[in-house]
Structure formats: C-alpha cells, structure tokens
Amino acid sequence: MRNPRRTQKIAFFLLFLATLFIVVPVGLIVIIIIQKGLPAVNWQFLSDVPRQGMRAGGIFPAIIGTVYLVTGAIIFALPIGVLAAIYLNEYAGDNFLTRIIKLAIVNLAGVPSVVYGLFGLALFVVFFRFGASIIAGSFTLGIMTLPIIITTSREALESVPYSFREVSRSLGASKWQTIRYIVLPNALSGILTGTILGLGRAAGETAPILFTVAAFYLPRLPHSVFEQTMALPYHLYVISTQVPNVDEKVRYGTALVLLALVLFMNLVAIVIRFKFRKKKKW
Amino acid sequence: MVAFSIRDLNIWFGAVHALSNLTMDIPAKEILSVIGPSNSGKTTFLRMLNRLNELNVNFRMSGAVDMGGKDIRKMETELVRKKVGMVFALPLPLPLSIFENVAYGVRIHGVKNRNKLEVSVERALRQAYLWEEVKDRLELSAFKLSGGQQQRLCIARTLAVEPEVILFDEPCSGLDPVSTAKVEEAMMKLKTDYTIVLVTNNVKQAARVGDKTAFFLSGKLVELDKTDTVFTVPRDKRTDDYIRGKFG
Amino acid sequence: MNIRKVKEFFIEKLIFICGLASIFFVVLIFLFLLREGAAVFNSVSPAGFLSGRSWYPISEPPQLGILPLILGSLMVTVGAAVISIPVGVACAVYIAEIAPPSVKEALKSGIELLAAIPSVVIGFIGMVTLVPWVKSVFRLPTGLTALSGSIMLAFMAMPTIVSVAEDALYSVPKSYKEGALALGATHWQVIHRVILPAAASGILAAVMLGIGRVIGETMAVMMITGNSAVIPNSILQPVRTLTATIAAEMGEAVVGSEHYFALFAVGIVLFVISFAVNVTADLFLHKRTS
C-alpha cells in the first residue's frame, strides 16, 4: 500500500521545485542585468546622446522620450479611467450594459500589444494625420493602460465603506458631492497605485510604439508633440537586434536603465499601497 | 402640531413587502419611540422619512408622506435630507477631523466662510454635549474619539445642518450605559427644538425618553399612543407580549 | 444651487460617457483593423489567406498565406503552455496552500516582479543567455528557435497563471478543506481531491489568460524565434509568429499597399483570437463566482 504521508512529501517537494523554477530565473535575470549593466551606467551614459551609430555615447533622448510618452499616456488615460471606474462602482446598475462594459475592459486588457500598435497607426497616424509622433504614441499607450487604471481605481473605490456614502447622503449631499468629497479622497492612494502600475507597464512597452512614434535614431530631444522620439524599450530592441557590433556593455546598460525605471515605478506603487494601508482609519 | 403625516404607505424591496398600509401622524417637537422586533419594518419606516430608502435600487413605494403639508417625494431629495437628519446605529464618523466632520454638512449646503463654519460647529458640538471634551483638539481625526464621543459627534454633525427633524436609528446599540445616558440626555434637551423619532431595540429606553411610542410588527403598525398608555394599558395583546419580553 | 445642479448634470453625463469608453475603444479597435485590413480580401479570399502556405508579401505578385505564421504562433504557444501550465499551477498551489505567510508574501512579490519586467528585456535576456545555450545543447546552426521562444514565453505566462489560479484556490471555502481534514485525509489528499477540483474553473480561466498573453506577446518572441516564415516541422527550427510578423514588417510596409492591408488582416486574426480567449476565460471566472 502506498503511504499517503510519503506521497504528500513527494508532492510538496515537487510543488516547491516548480516554485523555485519560476522564482530563481527571475532573480537571475535581475542579477545578470545589474551585474553586467552597472559598469556601463554612469552620468555620461545617462545624459549624452547616442554616438557612432548608437555604439557609444548615451541614451538620454531615449530616456526623455519614454518620459514624454508615459506622461502623455497618463494625461489621456487617467481622467477617462478614473471616471469610468466611478461609473462602474457608483452608478452602474446590475444590468446588461454593465456586463458588456466589464467584458469590454477584460478584452481591452487582453488585446495584444502589437494590435494596439496597428490601431494607433490606423487611427492616429494615418486617419488623424498626426504622423508618427509623440501624441500618436501617447494616445496608443494611454488606451492600452486604460484597463489597468479602471480596474485598480475601481478596487480602490470599492474599498471605501458604503456607510460613508450613506452618512454623506443622509446629510443632504448629492451623489456627486459624496463622490467628490468622501469617496475619491479616500480612494486616492489606490488610484495612485494603479496609475503608477499602469505607467510602469506603458514605460516598458515596445510594440505599441513601433509604428506610432518610435524613432530608430534621433540623437536630439523632440521639439513638439508632433515629432517622433526615441524610447528606451525600442532603443534596447534596436541595439540588440538591428545594429551589429554594439558593445555588450551598452546593451546591458540600456536594459538595466529600462528595468530600473519600470521596477522603480512598481516599487513606488507598492510603497504607497503599504503606507496608506497602514494609515487607513477604518 | 404634526410634523409628518403618513397615508397608506407601502414599501417594497424587490419582492419583500417591508411596510404595509401605514397611516399615522408624527407629532412635532416630541420624541416618538418606535419599537418592534427585527424585520418589523421600523428601520424602513425611519429611513422613509428622509428618503434614504431610495439609495436601494430595489425600492418601490405607494402612498404619501407629507412633511409640513408637502409630499416629501415631490420635494428635492437633498432638501428633505437637510431638514430631516439621521443618526445611525453605529457611530459612523467620516474619515475627517472632528471639525470637518461637523462642518461637512454645512459646507455641502453652501457655507464657505470659515467664521460661519466655526460658529456652526461650536453650536452643534455644544448641543450634542461634546464641545467641552473636544474643543482643544478639533483638528484630530474623529476616529480618535471613544465610541460614545463618536456617536455624539454624529449627533452634532446632524445638528449642524440645522434640521427640523432628527431620526435616531438604534443610536445606543453599540454604547455602554454611561455613554447611553449621555446620548439620552442630549435627546431630551433636543426635543424642545426638534421633532425626534427614535427607533430602538431597547424597550426600556423607549419608555424612558419617548413621549409617544409606536409598536411595529411584520411591517405593520400595531399600536401608537402616549408612551405611558402603551406601557401600562396596551390595547393589543401583541404589544403587551413584546413589552414584557415574550418575543422579539 | 441651480448652477450646482447643472454642473452635476454634466459631470454625471461625462462619467457615463467615460463608463462607456472601454466599449467604445474595443469597437473602435475592431473597426479600424477592419477598415485597413479588409482590403486584402480583394486579392485573396479569407480561406486562402488563412490556409495559404506561403507568405511572400513583397514578391510580385505578393503571396499572402498566413498558415506558416499561424502554425508558428501555435507551436510557440503550445510549447509555452506545456511548460507554464504545470509549473504555474503547481506554484499557485504552493503559494496558496503550503508556503508559510512570510514566504508567501515574498513569493508573490517575486511573481509580480516577473510580471513587471518589460517584454523587450525578457527578449534581450533570452537572446544573450538562452539562445546560445539552446544552440550548443542541441548542436543547431542557430539557437533562435521555437523552443527558445516557448521557454521565454512560458515565463511571461506564468505570472498571470499563478496569480489568477492562486486567487481561485484561495477562494475555495475553508469549510471544504476542514471537512476533509477532519475525515483524516492528508493535506495533499485534500489539495488534489478537494481543493483543485473546487477551483477547477478558476484555474482553467488562469490557463486561458496565460495562453492569451503568450499568443499576443510580440517583442520577446520576435527577438528569439528567428522569424523565418516557413511551415515548421520541428520545435528546434526558427519560426515566425503572427505578432512578430506585424512588428517586423509594418515598418517597411507602404501605407495603402497590399502588404499593409495584409498585416492589418493578421491583426484582425489576432484580435479575434484574443477576444475568444478572453471571453472564454471570463465565462470560467464568472462560473466560479456565481
């Protein structure tokens, strides 16, 4: 007869191995990039334009380009996303329309990033004649971030106790006043967390900006939102696959800066979440 | 004087018939105690008076509730709620400072001037017998107060918008006897200026503070009379049984 | 007072409009893909497009059959699924049922970290570490193969699978577990006879969402799989996926050309696949909550 205790031991060991199989490579990836990228990262690398066909110099325009794109995306997506979350959590009834909206959000979150790129190309670049530009890229990234912002904002709104709304309404506050003065201020930390997570995602995306904004090589800063710009993730793609004989250090350095940027945003989000959770008064 | 006049009121939540064929008058500037077992419709009745039931999407009603001769369903919702304040079963401060809790309703109704706000807040806190305890720490979070203080803060918050009627929904259910006594004392003082409706599970409290007492059972008003009468010579046997604690 | 009412009226209308924004954008995406992509069916039938065996978009006349691309996507996806589903579900079980609380939090952060790494960084790391390794282990002319793609994509699917499956496992009522334990079952027996079956639909949803992520993944797959648009007959060959085709070729396609339309039509195929996957996953998730 099989011994159930031993079976359990073996099973748990296998589960543990599976977990290691995921976690260890993550650690390795981060460690390798830090170890090989750190020597390349210095002030000049961060502040200089790329030189010698991107084999030397720095990545400053790519960093700034990514900052522009992410900022543009958030200016576009944050108001729409938060208002959509307010609609879903405060106004929407339990009906067919709500069901369809939720399904649309799920689908928006699942659309492949390269399809967002196609969409941005067709709508902003071609149809609206923006050309490949920061504005086209930002809007594309913005629409892509929308489901993250809606979902996390909605969770934040949901976490504000219903009784606060009831009290506010009982004092004669209208629905919007209640949302504006009670619900939103108390959901702010959660909304902020979601926004930063969305930003992190947008900062790391390449496919949506491929045909909407990203410049292969543009060693200066853009002058207006209707210009192209370099961007960190695309730059990493370019120097890894399109340009021969790039010093490995430069590639790792670029990867490190991108990874650090994205992880930093995630860290900020986690810290905000943690801090406010501790501060919660109810 | 009659504060509310209720005619043929029926309320449903979805398929549940919460109140049926209610016709009664609520006297002005008195305390009306409302007693009855749980699910007797007494809270639904209370929340009808400031139209708070309407927050529930499944709410339906028929009949009329008149306040000062006007049908409250035809008045602006926010105005009804301003005139008819509510104190909930549990102390429910808003996540704001003590001052801002009391000032909240006043601000909502359009007062922006800081001096006016301060006057309103102090007056309301005094009326709720809380001023002396908190006057030096108005900027503190309301959650730092004790349960009893929080409940009196909620009373002050309701008073600050200068209502005509105050509804109390089992306001002492979470409080100790000392805090309960303070809340009851506040109510007794308030009835000279306000109409008060008190829903309570505590029959003795109803007897202590109510001028009149109404007994609800299964969504119907069984008996409404002077408190003394209800508690000494009730007309309905079910009232007698409930008061004596035979069920509930 | 009235000004306030008017203001609120407009704000609430705005909120409603934004509430509909996600529907609007999903429809808009589909319409614009259709608008640009449908033109390709003037020169090739939908069936010919889907089942054509050659993809030579810039030859004269262009040959626009995406079967090699579909098979490329399929091969990479199946490979990634074979790796990520068992490992991901096992990890979810470990986190939900076995790990002590402190370890649990650390593991969850680790998984979140993996989810946060940009696709292009995963691709880069795959290129410099995994690809040479595959090349030397299997003695291949190139390490840019479907296998390499599958392995890296498995890592991109795992965070989704782990977190959704863990939620599903976690939401199994504690009473099920306690009931079984009280009857003398071991913890492992409880897990595989009670908890896993109870969480089955949620785990299925996790798997669907993970696969959805793999099918849609672009950058890493383009950097690692070698991008040769031929029908693959081994996992050790270079392949080209639907996503990588769009990403690699759209830059050179002339707006309004046959090639341009064809790439949008590939986009339609991807959109339809992801739509189907997500709706199915959502149905499974709903089944669990209702």
PDB file of C-alpha atoms in Angstrom, chain C residues 18 126 172 177 199 212 249 256 264:
ATOM      1  CA  CYS C  18     -16.327  57.579 -19.777  1.00  0.00           C
ATOM      2  CA  GLY C 126      16.705  35.263 -23.854  1.00  0.00           C
ATOM      3  CA  VAL C 172     -12.345  27.763  -2.157  1.00  0.00           C
ATOM      4  CA  LYS C 177     -10.815  21.790   3.490  1.00  0.00           C
ATOM      5  CA  ALA C 199     -11.087  25.635  -8.054  1.00  0.00           C
ATOM      6  CA  GLY C 212      -3.847  34.705 -24.236  1.00  0.00           C
ATOM      7  CA  GLU C 249       7.223  44.145 -41.305  1.00  0.00           C
ATOM      8  CA  GLY C 256      -2.166  51.520 -48.610  1.00  0.00           C
ATOM      9  CA  PHE C 264      -3.845  44.558 -40.653  1.00  0.00           C
TER      10      PHE C 264
END
